[in-house]
Coordinates of C-alpha atoms in Angstrom, one line a residue:
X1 CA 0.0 0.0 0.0
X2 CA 0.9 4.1 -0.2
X3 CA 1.3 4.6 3.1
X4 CA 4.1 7.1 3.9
X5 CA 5.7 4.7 6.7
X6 CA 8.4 2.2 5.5
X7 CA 8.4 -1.2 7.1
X8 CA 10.9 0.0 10.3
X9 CA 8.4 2.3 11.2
X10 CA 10.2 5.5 10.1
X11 CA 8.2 8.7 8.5
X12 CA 4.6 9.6 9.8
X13 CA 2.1 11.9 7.9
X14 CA -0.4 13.1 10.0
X15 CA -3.9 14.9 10.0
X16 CA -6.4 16.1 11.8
X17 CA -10.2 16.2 12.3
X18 CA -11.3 19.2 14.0
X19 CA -14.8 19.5 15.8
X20 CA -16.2 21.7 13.7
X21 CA -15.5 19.9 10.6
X22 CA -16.6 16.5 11.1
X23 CA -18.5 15.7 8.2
X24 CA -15.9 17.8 6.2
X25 CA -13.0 15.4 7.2
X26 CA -15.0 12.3 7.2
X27 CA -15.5 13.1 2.9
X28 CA -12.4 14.3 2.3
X29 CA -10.8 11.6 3.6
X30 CA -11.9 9.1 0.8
X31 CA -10.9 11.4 -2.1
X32 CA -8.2 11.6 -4.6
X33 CA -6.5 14.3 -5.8
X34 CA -4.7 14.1 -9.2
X35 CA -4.9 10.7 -8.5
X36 CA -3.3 10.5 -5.7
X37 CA -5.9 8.8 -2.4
X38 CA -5.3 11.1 0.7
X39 CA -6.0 8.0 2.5
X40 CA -3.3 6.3 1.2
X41 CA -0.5 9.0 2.1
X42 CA -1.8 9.1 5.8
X43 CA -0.2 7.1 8.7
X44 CA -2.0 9.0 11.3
X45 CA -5.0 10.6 12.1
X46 CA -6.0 12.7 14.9
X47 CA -9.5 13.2 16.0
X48 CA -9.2 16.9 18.2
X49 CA -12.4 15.7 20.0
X50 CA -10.9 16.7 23.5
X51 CA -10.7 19.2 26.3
X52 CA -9.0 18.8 29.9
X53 CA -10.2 19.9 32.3
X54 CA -8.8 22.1 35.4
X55 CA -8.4 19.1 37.5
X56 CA -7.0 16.7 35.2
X57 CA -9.5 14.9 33.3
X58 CA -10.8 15.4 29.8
X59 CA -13.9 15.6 28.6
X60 CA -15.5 16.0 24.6
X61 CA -15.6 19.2 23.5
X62 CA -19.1 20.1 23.6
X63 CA -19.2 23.5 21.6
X64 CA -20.2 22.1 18.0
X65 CA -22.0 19.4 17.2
X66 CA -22.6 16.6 19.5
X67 CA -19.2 14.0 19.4
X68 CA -19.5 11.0 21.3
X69 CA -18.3 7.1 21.4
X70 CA -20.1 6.6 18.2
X71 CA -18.2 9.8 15.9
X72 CA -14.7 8.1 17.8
X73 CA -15.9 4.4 16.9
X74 CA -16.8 5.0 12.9
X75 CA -13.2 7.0 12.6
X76 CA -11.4 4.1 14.4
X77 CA -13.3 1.8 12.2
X78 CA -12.3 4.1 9.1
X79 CA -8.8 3.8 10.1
X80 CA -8.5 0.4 10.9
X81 CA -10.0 -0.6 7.6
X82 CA -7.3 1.9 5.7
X83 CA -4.0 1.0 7.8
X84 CA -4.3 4.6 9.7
X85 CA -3.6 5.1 13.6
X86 CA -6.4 6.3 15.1
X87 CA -5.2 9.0 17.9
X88 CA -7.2 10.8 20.8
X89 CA -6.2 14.2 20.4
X90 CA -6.6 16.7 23.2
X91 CA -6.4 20.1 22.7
X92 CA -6.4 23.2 24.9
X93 CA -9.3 25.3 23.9
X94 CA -12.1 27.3 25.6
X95 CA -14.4 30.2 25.4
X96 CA -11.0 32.2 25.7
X97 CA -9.7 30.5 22.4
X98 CA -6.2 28.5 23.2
X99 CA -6.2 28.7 27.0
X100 CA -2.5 27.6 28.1
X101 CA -3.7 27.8 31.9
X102 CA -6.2 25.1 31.3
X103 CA -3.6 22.7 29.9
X104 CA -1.1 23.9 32.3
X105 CA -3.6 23.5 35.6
X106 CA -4.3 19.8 34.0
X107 CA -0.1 18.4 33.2
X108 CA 1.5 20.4 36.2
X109 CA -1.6 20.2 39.5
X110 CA -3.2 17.3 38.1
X111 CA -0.3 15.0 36.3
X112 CA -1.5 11.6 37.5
X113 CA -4.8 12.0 36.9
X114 CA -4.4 13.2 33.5
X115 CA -1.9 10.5 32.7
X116 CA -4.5 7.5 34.0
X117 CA -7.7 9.4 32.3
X118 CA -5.5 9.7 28.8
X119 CA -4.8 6.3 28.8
X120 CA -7.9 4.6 29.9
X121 CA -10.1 6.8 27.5
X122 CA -7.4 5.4 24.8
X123 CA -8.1 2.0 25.9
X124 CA -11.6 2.1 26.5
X125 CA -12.0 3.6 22.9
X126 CA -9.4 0.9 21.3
X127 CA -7.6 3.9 19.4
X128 CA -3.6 3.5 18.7
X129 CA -2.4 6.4 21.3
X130 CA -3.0 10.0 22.1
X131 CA -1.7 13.2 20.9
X132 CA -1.2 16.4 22.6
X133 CA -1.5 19.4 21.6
X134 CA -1.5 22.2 23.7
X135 CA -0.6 25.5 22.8
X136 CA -1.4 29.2 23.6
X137 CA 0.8 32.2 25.3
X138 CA 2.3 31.6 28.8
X139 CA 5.2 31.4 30.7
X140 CA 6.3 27.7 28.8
X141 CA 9.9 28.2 30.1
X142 CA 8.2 27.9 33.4
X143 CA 6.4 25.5 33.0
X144 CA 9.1 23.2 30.6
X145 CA 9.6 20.5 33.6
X146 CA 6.4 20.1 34.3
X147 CA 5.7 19.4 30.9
X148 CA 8.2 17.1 30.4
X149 CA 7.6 15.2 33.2
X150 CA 3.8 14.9 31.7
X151 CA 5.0 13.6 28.7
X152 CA 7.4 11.0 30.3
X153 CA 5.3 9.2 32.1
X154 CA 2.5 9.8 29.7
X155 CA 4.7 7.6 27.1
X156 CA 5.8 5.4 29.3
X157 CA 2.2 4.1 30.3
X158 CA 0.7 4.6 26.9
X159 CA 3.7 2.3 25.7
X160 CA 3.2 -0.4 28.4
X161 CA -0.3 -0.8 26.7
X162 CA 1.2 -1.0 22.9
X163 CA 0.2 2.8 22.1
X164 CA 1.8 5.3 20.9
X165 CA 2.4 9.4 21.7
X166 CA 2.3 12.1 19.5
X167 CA 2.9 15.8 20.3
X168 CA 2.5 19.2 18.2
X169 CA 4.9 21.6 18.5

């Protein structure tokens, strides 16, 4: 098959499905252009279906069209039938747009917690890993270690279960 990853696992092309373009993603992800199936140049695919929250957790993001289980499930299914990983993606947004104290509050007060929700909402949902992304303006210099020390342990225990971790930078 197409797929941008070689056999030793090297090279990843990855994409994204926003919550506000659901149905968008879900066509577009079938289609050639020039010939060439998007499908088939993907090895990963984030669905940006969640929040944290302030003390650690995560919950769907609940400003656009109902997601649920079900939206997760038929991308999984999608991705499973086309060789793409299927990623839980959890992104910092709020009313205030990206809101790096929310992410911040949930990696550096609330580390465990976030760490043991990420992965058992991965493994409850059978998806291949999780991918952070958490951006906006703060103090990140400040809050580097803390970070890091998310992201350890976050692989380590993601890889214990056969997962994977991806991060946007």
């Amino acid at each position: 098959r197409g797929h941008a990853q070689n056999e030793k696992g090297q090279g990843r092309v990855m994409s994204w499905v926003p919550p506000y373009a659901v149905e968008a993603c879900r066509k577009s992800l079938d289609q050639s252009f020039d010939g060439i199936v998007l499908k088939e140049g993907l090895t990963h695919l984030g669905l940006q279906f969640w929040v944290p929250t302030e003390d650690g957790g995560v919950k769907f993001v609940d400003r656009f069209k109902p997601i649920g289980d079900a939206t997760v499930s038929s991308f999984r299914k999608w991705g499973e039938a086309n060789g793409v990983k299927t990623m839980l993606c959890v992104y910092n947004t709020s009313t205030k747009g990206w809101d790096w104290e929310l992410a911040r509050s949930a990696f550096e007060k609330n580390r465990d917690k976030l760490v043991e929700v990420l992965v058992s909402e991965t493994l409850r949902l059978k998806l291949d890993g999780v991918d952070i992304d958490f951006e906006g303006k703060g103090n990140r210099d400040k809050d580097r270690e803390a970070f890091i020390s998310f992201i350890k342990e976050l692989s380590r225990r993601l890889r214990e279960g056969g997962k994977e971790l991806t991060v946007d930078t």
